[in-house]
């Protein structure tokens, strides 16, 4: 039995989801691939827990929930944080789940580059460093001969990058058009079904925890634009940067506009388009009953290909365990390629 | 540059689609994987064309279209057929595209088993041998240490087996519920939109070439039941046989029933369900606007998982080039695993 030593950076919703899915699936992975998953280091924003013998998944979650800091993990808690964690304990794969930062991509960018230099494979759920530094990261992974996977960064647990790369590799992907932000889709769906104003629906979404206190990244289309950049680079091979995306959010959509669209059989959705000719996030009219007619926080994407025509996928775009499941899928790809016994 | 020698058995719509996609994509595959695709033998029902130097894709299609028999392929045509073709010419991968036979699964079963014994990998679009002999085939592939792939057998070019195995491997798949037969979906969609009777709509579909002259396999649910067996075995790990599936077709659906459903916001669809507790193909009411509300010959499937919730895919369920594209995807998986330079 071979150990596969995991380092988890970032221990918010996704990081804790990772601890849960590792606990749930490690027996299964042992059976299938002959590999024993072991979490050897976990860092939150300022502290960490580190043990070469492996940390207990439930204890990690309990300590974080009850005390707020992994420093309080019995025996193995410490004040080591950030890049230093990667030097402190030998590991095989970095699971990078720090918050998305689209100003300077930190700490995700430095953590990822350092892991690559150490010869480690990386799985990430982060959008910031991918949207801002895609080529730098891919080049560094290639140079260090390591695997870099990021399914969870687009569409949460809805497969889209692996869908294109693993289920449609015979095809040339010509475009991807989809709904890639669940928060705005929830707001627009509620405005349609309830006839409420944007302001009131946003407030309601914030009370439900669906929209964040500062909703800018979602409602102004920034989150969807990051995902557009990631898909452009990874699936269509377009060397796009964040500034190449035309971005318009939903904050000036009125209930009147939604009502008028509805009367004619249309819905207003925040649509992301990824094609050679157009990188765009903007509100658009879509037909009721079409593939774009999805409710709530769901995501969807239609992939247009040369041989297989249109393939459409829909699924859950966010969530702690769900996003972690997408990261575990990426980890399984790494196991199959490098560690399987 | 390494040659990858292909043997195509069956040269109807799918076989000819294979010749087309090999022609379209061989340069691309050479660039990406360092492997040169070469069709060395192709058989129709009674003749073949065989050349160790490789056959010309366009010439194969021209000869078949114009003369009906591959025996007429210049210089390399012959009257060798069936199992003998596999002995006649050294090859690496069998692309098996003979017609589905759900009585005794031949010739697909014997061809596939012989290829396995020869140590060759096999990609198939056939449903008959999979529905009738799944375990025998999988055991034989395992015993001979070869790869056996069959994405094209379910859902045409819509990814469903690779979707589950390659994009959701972190998950336990609990059920698959979907529309897996395009012909019946076309008939039911037309009956709904036009208010026509089953008999007249079937006739119209036959005139359009969407339904076959003998439509039994489609309209009685047999085709969808075969796919149910394949998904049960390959994705859910249920050792199901064809007789385990409860099957009811659409031939007694009246326009009156469709009208009454429509009035209440429902559609009637031929639904396949694959779960531990139920293997069934039958007409069911589904809500308008739901994921099951698809028109024409499209296929769809909702995969319910333990971690990622529901993931739904829709795509084109048939077609010559489309089905061949699904087979080429399987071939690319084999290339990545065994031949990539």
XYZ file of C-alpha atoms in Angstrom:
682
model
C 0.000 0.000 0.000
C 1.366 3.362 -1.094
C 0.650 6.571 0.864
C -0.476 9.628 -1.083
C 0.295 12.605 1.101
C -2.003 15.592 0.705
C -1.391 19.211 1.654
C -4.564 21.330 1.841
C -4.028 25.105 1.644
C -7.108 27.087 2.636
C -9.583 25.679 5.138
C -12.853 27.503 4.471
C -15.907 25.836 2.942
C -14.014 24.063 0.150
C -11.046 23.031 2.321
C -13.384 21.547 4.916
C -15.323 19.869 2.096
C -12.033 18.259 1.052
C -11.506 16.837 4.547
C -15.051 15.427 4.379
C -14.706 13.811 0.942
C -11.282 12.356 1.792
C -12.835 10.785 4.901
C -15.821 9.503 2.888
C -13.846 8.096 -0.023
C -10.428 7.015 1.205
C -11.424 3.380 1.735
C -12.920 3.256 -1.735
C -9.799 4.802 -3.303
C -7.611 2.341 -1.415
C -9.614 -0.552 -2.864
C -9.712 0.780 -6.403
C -6.203 2.154 -6.808
C -4.115 0.701 -3.986
C -3.323 4.164 -2.676
C -3.868 5.435 0.868
C -4.894 9.100 1.079
C -3.286 10.859 4.035
C -3.762 14.545 4.874
C -0.357 15.579 6.222
C -0.751 19.358 6.354
C -3.612 21.827 6.350
C -3.343 25.588 6.552
C -5.932 28.277 7.209
C -5.149 31.971 6.666
C -2.693 32.278 9.578
C -2.061 28.890 11.208
C -1.789 25.215 10.338
C -1.844 21.613 11.487
C 1.016 19.411 10.292
C 1.826 15.752 10.908
C 3.748 13.313 8.781
C 1.630 10.531 10.324
C -1.531 12.089 8.905
C -4.202 14.277 10.477
C -7.702 13.195 11.470
C -10.293 14.614 9.078
C -13.069 15.006 11.631
C -10.750 16.552 14.197
C -9.561 19.121 11.643
C -13.137 20.200 10.967
C -14.065 20.213 14.654
C -11.038 22.340 15.647
C -11.670 24.835 12.843
C -15.403 25.090 13.592
C -15.029 25.365 17.357
C -11.889 27.478 17.702
C -11.507 29.186 14.333
C -7.791 28.295 14.103
C -5.984 25.102 13.087
C -3.221 26.156 15.525
C -5.488 24.596 18.150
C -5.287 21.103 16.596
C -4.096 18.854 19.457
C -0.331 18.226 19.409
C 0.116 19.088 15.693
C -1.289 22.653 15.574
C 1.247 25.408 14.814
C 1.642 29.042 13.820
C 3.431 28.146 10.609
C 1.452 29.581 7.684
C 1.495 30.406 3.972
C 4.433 29.306 1.826
C 6.327 27.973 4.856
C 3.815 25.152 5.222
C 5.051 23.688 1.926
C 8.587 23.459 3.342
C 7.569 22.061 6.675
C 6.242 18.697 5.670
C 6.893 16.350 2.750
C 3.732 15.922 0.606
C 2.797 14.580 -2.853
C -0.138 16.699 -4.023
C -1.182 20.242 -3.129
C -4.945 20.775 -2.894
C -5.161 24.547 -3.221
C -8.424 26.032 -1.896
C -7.540 29.547 -0.768
C -9.999 32.380 -1.565
C -10.071 33.710 -5.125
C -8.186 36.992 -5.458
C -8.451 38.686 -8.812
C -6.260 41.668 -7.917
C -2.903 39.928 -7.587
C -3.928 36.227 -7.470
C -2.231 35.724 -4.094
C -1.684 33.553 -2.166
C -2.783 31.006 -4.798
C -0.197 32.000 -7.394
C 2.855 31.789 -5.121
C 1.666 28.585 -3.457
C 1.083 26.912 -6.800
C 4.402 28.021 -8.318
C 6.297 26.906 -5.215
C 4.591 23.491 -5.284
C 5.523 23.121 -8.964
C 9.157 23.995 -8.157
C 9.072 21.310 -5.481
C 7.951 18.871 -8.179
C 4.449 18.469 -6.766
C 1.168 18.057 -8.617
C -1.515 20.644 -7.854
C -5.319 20.568 -7.849
C -7.062 23.896 -7.371
C -10.571 25.319 -6.960
C -9.238 28.858 -7.279
C -10.088 31.179 -10.186
C -7.875 34.180 -9.503
C -4.464 32.851 -10.474
C -5.934 30.971 -13.451
C -7.692 34.077 -14.768
C -4.657 36.331 -14.261
C -1.683 34.011 -14.805
C -2.864 31.052 -16.866
C 0.162 30.812 -19.153
C 2.703 31.387 -16.420
C 1.157 28.567 -14.379
C 0.828 26.109 -17.268
C 4.380 26.799 -18.406
C 5.694 26.257 -14.888
C 3.787 22.973 -14.557
C 5.175 21.803 -17.900
C 8.722 22.867 -17.016
C 8.598 20.971 -13.730
C 6.885 17.972 -15.328
C 3.959 18.003 -12.904
C 0.181 17.768 -13.329
C -2.027 20.834 -12.796
C -5.801 20.286 -12.612
C -8.582 22.831 -12.021
C -12.015 21.359 -12.826
C -13.502 22.881 -9.648
C -12.613 26.423 -10.746
C -15.433 26.487 -13.329
C -18.967 25.294 -12.656
C -18.266 23.830 -9.213
C -19.101 20.153 -9.392
C -20.573 20.398 -12.904
C -17.952 18.811 -15.142
C -16.903 21.102 -17.980
C -13.113 21.055 -18.357
C -12.914 17.280 -17.901
C -16.064 16.954 -20.042
C -14.287 18.591 -22.955
C -10.890 16.969 -22.390
C -11.967 13.465 -21.373
C -15.345 12.845 -23.049
C -14.985 14.894 -26.255
C -11.265 14.719 -27.161
C -12.090 13.567 -30.704
C -13.650 16.972 -31.239
C -12.507 20.463 -31.882
C -14.463 22.637 -29.418
C -15.732 25.683 -31.309
C -17.513 27.477 -28.500
C -18.848 27.182 -24.976
C -21.918 29.201 -24.043
C -23.375 28.862 -20.600
C -24.570 30.070 -17.228
C -21.503 29.911 -15.013
C -22.567 31.907 -11.966
C -25.173 30.432 -9.635
C -25.779 33.536 -7.515
C -26.878 35.714 -10.424
C -28.948 32.873 -11.849
C -30.720 32.575 -8.509
C -31.425 36.324 -8.418
C -32.714 36.417 -12.013
C -34.826 33.262 -11.468
C -36.444 34.783 -8.357
C -37.054 38.124 -10.089
C -38.832 36.156 -12.849
C -40.948 33.927 -10.612
C -41.780 36.587 -7.973
C -41.800 39.775 -10.040
C -39.563 41.443 -7.428
C -37.009 44.214 -7.968
C -33.278 43.586 -8.329
C -32.524 45.359 -5.035
C -35.029 43.372 -2.975
C -34.082 40.059 -4.556
C -30.393 40.711 -3.914
C -31.184 41.469 -0.257
C -33.195 38.261 0.055
C -30.322 36.286 -1.544
C -27.878 37.826 0.920
C -30.125 36.867 3.849
C -30.207 33.284 2.541
C -26.409 33.221 2.227
C -26.618 32.733 -1.547
C -25.205 36.188 -2.327
C -22.225 37.514 -0.374
C -22.266 40.676 1.761
C -20.228 42.324 -0.980
C -21.903 40.799 -4.046
C -19.788 42.683 -6.609
C -17.832 39.719 -8.002
C -21.024 37.826 -8.759
C -23.510 40.505 -9.819
C -21.045 42.497 -11.926
C -20.069 39.380 -13.892
C -16.476 39.274 -12.632
C -16.721 35.682 -11.390
C -18.222 34.496 -14.686
C -15.558 36.450 -16.611
C -12.776 34.636 -14.700
C -14.376 31.326 -15.689
C -14.606 32.538 -19.295
C -10.840 33.162 -19.302
C -10.153 29.718 -17.814
C -12.311 27.921 -20.407
C -10.846 29.975 -23.254
C -7.319 28.958 -22.297
C -7.872 25.378 -21.172
C -10.502 24.115 -23.599
C -10.316 26.351 -26.671
C -6.583 27.051 -26.529
C -7.122 30.813 -26.780
C -4.385 32.715 -24.892
C -6.989 35.054 -23.366
C -6.473 37.362 -20.425
C -9.072 38.757 -18.052
C -9.068 42.148 -19.805
C -10.000 40.480 -23.108
C -13.487 39.651 -21.772
C -16.348 42.083 -22.359
C -18.166 42.095 -19.026
C -21.580 43.415 -18.067
C -23.379 42.323 -14.901
C -27.040 42.157 -13.876
C -27.307 45.100 -11.473
C -29.308 47.266 -13.862
C -31.789 44.556 -14.902
C -35.269 45.730 -13.944
C -38.344 43.678 -13.101
C -39.985 45.508 -16.020
C -37.402 44.101 -18.464
C -37.922 40.607 -17.087
C -41.705 40.991 -17.365
C -41.509 42.117 -20.994
C -39.195 39.236 -21.902
C -41.453 36.766 -20.105
C -44.507 37.929 -22.075
C -42.720 37.021 -25.318
C -41.523 33.619 -24.080
C -38.025 34.681 -23.080
C -35.945 34.763 -19.921
C -33.040 37.071 -19.053
C -29.923 35.133 -18.041
C -26.312 36.106 -17.404
C -24.615 34.286 -20.267
C -20.912 33.616 -20.672
C -19.687 33.059 -24.229
C -16.304 31.592 -25.052
C -15.334 31.470 -28.716
C -12.482 32.510 -30.958
C -14.447 35.591 -31.988
C -16.038 36.560 -28.712
C -15.246 36.445 -25.016
C -18.202 37.956 -23.251
C -20.287 37.886 -20.095
C -23.579 39.743 -20.381
C -27.323 39.487 -19.717
C -29.092 37.969 -22.726
C -32.544 36.855 -23.749
C -32.886 33.071 -23.922
C -35.931 31.059 -24.919
C -38.061 29.468 -22.224
C -37.739 25.705 -22.458
C -34.286 25.931 -24.054
C -31.176 24.395 -22.507
C -30.511 27.803 -20.893
C -33.801 27.655 -18.961
C -32.376 26.531 -15.604
C -33.502 27.680 -12.188
C -31.877 28.580 -8.906
C -28.139 28.269 -8.405
C -27.627 25.632 -11.122
C -24.962 26.077 -13.783
C -25.060 24.861 -17.387
C -22.912 24.977 -20.500
C -23.421 24.074 -24.134
C -20.243 22.921 -25.841
C -20.384 23.241 -29.639
C -18.058 20.841 -31.433
C -17.120 20.010 -34.998
C -18.059 16.299 -34.974
C -20.464 15.778 -32.078
C -22.585 18.890 -32.534
C -23.820 20.441 -29.309
C -23.325 18.703 -25.963
C -25.000 20.354 -22.989
C -24.262 19.728 -19.340
C -25.918 21.074 -16.213
C -25.111 20.621 -12.556
C -24.519 22.173 -9.169
C -22.223 25.198 -9.505
C -21.088 25.600 -5.909
C -21.188 24.040 -2.441
C -18.561 22.797 -0.030
C -18.713 19.019 -0.583
C -19.720 19.437 -4.229
C -16.715 21.608 -5.122
C -14.448 19.307 -3.121
C -15.841 16.365 -5.133
C -14.663 18.039 -8.350
C -11.196 18.404 -6.779
C -11.246 14.743 -5.740
C -12.064 13.808 -9.344
C -8.954 15.725 -10.443
C -6.946 13.970 -7.724
C -8.185 10.593 -9.009
C -6.913 11.523 -12.494
C -3.495 12.164 -10.942
C -3.668 8.858 -9.041
C -4.580 6.965 -12.234
C -1.712 8.576 -14.112
C 1.056 8.404 -11.518
C 0.277 6.465 -8.365
C -2.101 3.600 -9.210
C -0.679 0.256 -8.022
C 6.301 8.114 -35.566
C 4.398 5.015 -34.503
C 1.668 3.473 -36.695
C -1.622 2.555 -35.052
C -3.239 -0.021 -37.310
C -7.037 -0.051 -37.322
C -9.381 -2.836 -38.391
C -12.956 -1.691 -39.037
C -15.595 -4.432 -38.976
C -18.937 -3.295 -40.390
C -19.086 -0.636 -43.084
C -22.582 0.815 -42.872
C -23.344 4.311 -41.591
C -21.099 4.081 -38.524
C -18.226 2.298 -40.297
C -18.219 4.912 -43.044
C -18.432 7.609 -40.361
C -15.256 6.097 -38.900
C -13.440 6.391 -42.223
C -14.535 10.040 -42.368
C -13.422 10.956 -38.849
C -10.088 9.142 -39.235
C -9.489 11.170 -42.390
C -10.523 14.407 -40.667
C -8.539 13.896 -37.477
C -5.454 11.839 -38.273
C -3.163 14.847 -38.709
C -4.377 16.270 -35.430
C -3.831 12.961 -33.601
C -0.349 12.672 -35.106
C 0.520 16.118 -33.739
C -0.976 15.555 -30.293
C 0.067 11.981 -29.586
C 2.795 11.105 -32.085
C 0.721 8.261 -33.493
C -0.210 7.708 -37.136
C -3.683 6.223 -37.655
C -3.746 3.723 -40.501
C -6.840 1.764 -41.588
C -5.396 -1.617 -42.612
C -8.573 -3.668 -42.984
C -12.270 -2.979 -43.431
C -15.028 -5.535 -43.807
C -18.628 -5.215 -44.879
C -21.091 -8.096 -44.461
C -19.503 -10.351 -47.081
C -16.287 -8.822 -48.449
C -13.353 -6.712 -47.366
C -10.443 -4.487 -48.314
C -7.107 -5.284 -46.713
C -3.675 -3.676 -47.029
C -0.817 -3.545 -44.583
C 0.211 -0.247 -46.195
C -3.100 1.347 -45.215
C -6.273 1.986 -47.183
C -7.480 5.317 -48.497
C -10.449 6.586 -46.461
C -12.176 8.378 -49.339
C -11.663 5.470 -51.700
C -13.227 3.073 -49.176
C -16.348 5.226 -48.950
C -16.514 5.731 -52.724
C -16.210 2.020 -53.491
C -18.851 1.096 -50.914
C -21.269 3.815 -52.069
C -20.839 3.152 -55.779
C -20.503 -0.640 -55.898
C -21.976 -1.829 -52.590
C -19.023 -4.150 -51.917
C -15.540 -3.524 -50.544
C -14.375 -6.460 -52.725
C -14.273 -3.846 -55.480
C -11.610 -1.741 -53.730
C -8.789 -1.432 -56.320
C -6.011 -3.994 -55.835
C -6.799 -4.667 -52.132
C -10.464 -5.785 -52.369
C -11.133 -9.438 -51.494
C -13.831 -11.947 -50.656
C -12.403 -12.623 -47.210
C -15.045 -11.811 -44.623
C -16.071 -12.163 -40.987
C -13.647 -13.656 -38.464
C -11.103 -14.470 -41.184
C -10.415 -10.768 -41.684
C -8.883 -10.654 -38.191
C -6.355 -13.338 -39.203
C -5.544 -11.843 -42.554
C -3.834 -8.653 -41.523
C -1.914 -7.577 -38.416
C -3.757 -4.744 -36.605
C -3.668 -2.995 -33.215
C -7.252 -1.949 -32.476
C -10.570 -3.385 -33.683
C -13.276 -0.797 -34.362
C -16.394 -2.952 -34.253
C -19.409 -1.399 -35.999
C -21.494 -4.335 -37.211
C -25.299 -4.133 -36.835
C -26.788 -4.723 -33.376
C -28.220 -8.223 -33.016
C -30.075 -8.884 -29.810
C -30.964 -12.487 -30.613
C -27.497 -14.052 -30.485
C -25.229 -10.957 -30.521
C -23.406 -12.139 -33.653
C -21.177 -11.336 -35.396
C -20.139 -8.749 -32.775
C -19.622 -11.248 -29.952
C -17.332 -13.613 -31.856
C -15.383 -10.796 -33.484
C -14.793 -9.110 -30.146
C -13.784 -12.314 -28.333
C -11.405 -13.255 -31.151
C -9.791 -9.804 -31.082
C -9.324 -10.114 -27.310
C -7.688 -13.526 -27.759
C -5.357 -11.932 -30.281
C -4.428 -9.395 -27.589
C -6.104 -6.497 -29.354
C -8.020 -3.572 -27.846
C -11.601 -3.140 -29.047
C -13.872 -0.114 -29.465
C -17.518 -0.847 -30.299
C -20.729 0.985 -31.162
C -22.713 -2.254 -30.894
C -25.360 -2.860 -28.231
C -26.274 -6.511 -28.812
C -23.237 -8.291 -27.396
C -22.999 -5.824 -24.525
C -26.653 -6.305 -23.568
C -26.505 -10.098 -23.855
C -22.905 -10.954 -22.882
C -21.555 -8.091 -20.803
C -19.747 -10.165 -18.189
C -18.331 -12.663 -20.658
C -16.865 -9.800 -22.702
C -15.470 -7.861 -19.749
C -13.932 -11.014 -18.253
C -12.328 -11.890 -21.582
C -10.896 -8.364 -21.936
C -9.488 -8.550 -18.403
C -8.040 -12.026 -18.939
C -6.286 -10.924 -22.133
C -5.168 -7.633 -20.572
C -6.728 -5.493 -23.302
C -8.909 -2.387 -23.270
C -12.614 -2.601 -24.207
C -14.486 0.690 -24.753
C -18.122 1.240 -25.783
C -19.164 4.885 -25.282
C -20.929 4.928 -28.684
C -23.267 2.083 -27.686
C -25.317 4.378 -25.434
C -26.488 7.850 -26.409
C -24.564 8.045 -29.673
C -22.207 10.989 -29.401
C -23.683 12.162 -26.082
C -21.065 11.217 -23.493
C -22.526 9.130 -20.689
C -20.197 6.210 -19.892
C -17.073 8.373 -20.122
C -18.981 11.146 -18.334
C -19.497 8.885 -15.331
C -16.073 7.221 -15.432
C -13.893 10.179 -16.385
C -15.642 13.298 -15.052
C -17.373 11.910 -11.932
C -15.045 9.167 -10.612
C -15.034 10.710 -7.123
C -18.729 9.834 -6.954
C -20.838 6.810 -6.369
C -23.469 6.854 -9.145
C -26.830 6.046 -7.560
C -29.015 6.176 -10.652
C -29.229 7.226 -14.273
C -32.587 8.314 -15.645
C -32.874 9.492 -19.199
C -34.165 9.497 -22.737
C -31.908 7.076 -24.605
C -33.803 6.509 -27.856
C -34.002 9.335 -30.373
C -36.566 7.763 -32.702
C -39.254 7.429 -30.048
C -38.462 10.876 -28.711
C -38.961 12.273 -32.207
C -42.310 10.476 -32.568
C -43.564 11.627 -29.152
C -42.336 15.199 -29.757
C -44.190 15.351 -33.100
C -47.351 13.838 -31.606
C -47.202 16.594 -28.962
C -46.526 19.509 -31.303
C -48.827 18.367 -34.148
C -51.568 16.499 -32.263
C -51.207 13.585 -34.694
C -51.850 9.901 -34.032
C -49.110 7.403 -33.244
C -49.656 5.521 -36.523
C -49.444 8.612 -38.735
C -46.448 10.028 -36.881
C -44.609 6.718 -37.153
C -45.293 6.660 -40.911
C -43.990 10.219 -41.270
C -40.859 9.291 -39.278
C -40.279 6.295 -41.531
C -40.582 8.499 -44.623
C -37.982 10.859 -43.134
C -35.643 7.950 -42.418
C -35.795 8.617 -38.674
C -37.705 5.401 -37.933
C -36.704 2.147 -39.623
C -38.969 0.096 -41.899
C -39.304 -2.382 -39.052
C -39.475 0.027 -36.127
C -39.924 -2.655 -33.432
C -36.558 -2.259 -31.685
C -37.125 1.454 -31.179
C -40.859 1.773 -30.537
C -41.136 -1.275 -28.284
C -38.322 0.009 -26.068
C -35.875 -2.795 -26.922
C -33.091 -0.439 -27.999
C -33.437 1.649 -24.818
C -33.538 -1.550 -22.727
C -30.206 -2.689 -24.211
C -28.716 0.668 -23.228
C -30.193 0.283 -19.745
C -28.367 -3.043 -19.358
C -25.094 -1.515 -20.573
C -25.292 1.425 -18.136
C -26.312 -0.860 -15.251
C -23.241 -3.030 -15.778
C -20.671 -0.441 -16.765
C -21.542 2.539 -14.576
C -23.515 1.169 -11.616
C -21.761 -2.184 -11.385
C -25.065 -4.096 -11.397
C -24.675 -7.528 -13.089
C -27.934 -7.015 -15.006
C -29.101 -9.020 -17.998
C -31.527 -7.983 -20.705
C -34.363 -9.984 -19.132
C -34.001 -8.054 -15.875
C -35.329 -4.892 -17.530
C -39.055 -4.141 -17.400
C -39.812 -2.899 -20.910
C -42.841 -1.089 -22.312
C -42.763 0.809 -25.576
C -44.752 3.715 -26.980
C -46.964 1.967 -29.558
C -50.148 2.323 -27.499
C -49.663 5.991 -26.600
C -52.628 7.915 -27.999
C -52.812 11.539 -29.047
C -55.572 11.858 -26.414
C -53.152 10.830 -23.634
C -50.595 13.341 -24.883
C -53.250 16.071 -25.030
C -54.408 15.403 -21.465
C -50.815 15.426 -20.162
C -50.098 18.637 -22.071
C -53.090 20.405 -20.489
C -51.636 19.746 -17.029
C -48.116 20.869 -17.965
C -46.681 17.429 -18.645
C -45.111 15.585 -21.566
C -45.057 11.852 -22.238
C -41.506 10.561 -22.786
C -39.968 7.105 -23.093
C -37.821 7.058 -19.957
C -35.059 4.602 -19.118
C -34.276 4.177 -15.423
C -31.127 2.494 -14.152
C -30.827 2.004 -10.400
C -30.141 -0.762 -7.920
C -33.877 -1.090 -7.279
C -35.247 -0.609 -10.771
C -34.263 -1.349 -14.349
C -37.073 -0.081 -16.508
C -37.960 1.431 -19.857
C -41.469 2.879 -20.033
C -43.487 5.907 -21.079
C -43.718 8.399 -18.205
C -45.083 11.840 -17.511
C -42.348 14.445 -17.155
C -42.768 18.142 -16.382
C -42.532 20.641 -19.204
C -39.423 22.759 -18.739
C -37.652 19.998 -16.798
C -34.372 18.441 -17.915
C -36.443 15.731 -19.635
C -38.141 18.293 -21.891
C -36.029 17.708 -25.010
C -37.238 17.687 -28.578
C -36.600 15.678 -31.714
C -33.990 12.940 -31.790
C -31.916 14.324 -28.898
C -30.911 12.087 -26.000
C -30.402 13.115 -22.361
C -29.520 11.544 -19.053
C -29.520 12.680 -15.443
C -26.843 11.011 -13.337
C -27.586 11.121 -9.603
C -24.471 10.896 -7.442
C -23.632 10.865 -3.739
C -21.314 13.909 -3.673
C -22.071 15.947 -6.787
C -25.870 15.703 -6.734
C -27.484 15.520 -10.156
C -25.460 16.035 -13.327
C -27.464 16.171 -16.551
C -26.118 15.802 -20.065
C -27.858 16.095 -23.424
C -26.611 15.539 -26.929
C -27.101 13.945 -30.312
C -28.065 10.284 -29.881
C -27.315 8.962 -33.357
C -25.774 9.820 -36.726
C -22.915 8.458 -38.770
C -20.117 10.934 -38.045
C -21.467 11.640 -34.548
C -21.409 7.990 -33.449
C -18.001 7.554 -35.065
C -16.780 10.572 -33.071
C -17.717 8.784 -29.836
C -15.699 5.767 -31.039
C -12.755 8.025 -31.880
C -12.916 9.430 -28.338
C -12.628 5.869 -27.013
C -9.727 5.252 -29.402
C -7.992 8.377 -28.075
C -8.306 6.998 -24.539
C -6.541 3.847 -25.744
C -3.855 5.943 -27.462
C -3.291 8.001 -24.305
C -2.991 4.858 -22.206
C -0.859 2.667 -24.463
C 0.513 4.326 -27.581
C 1.199 7.992 -26.843
C 4.804 8.897 -27.686
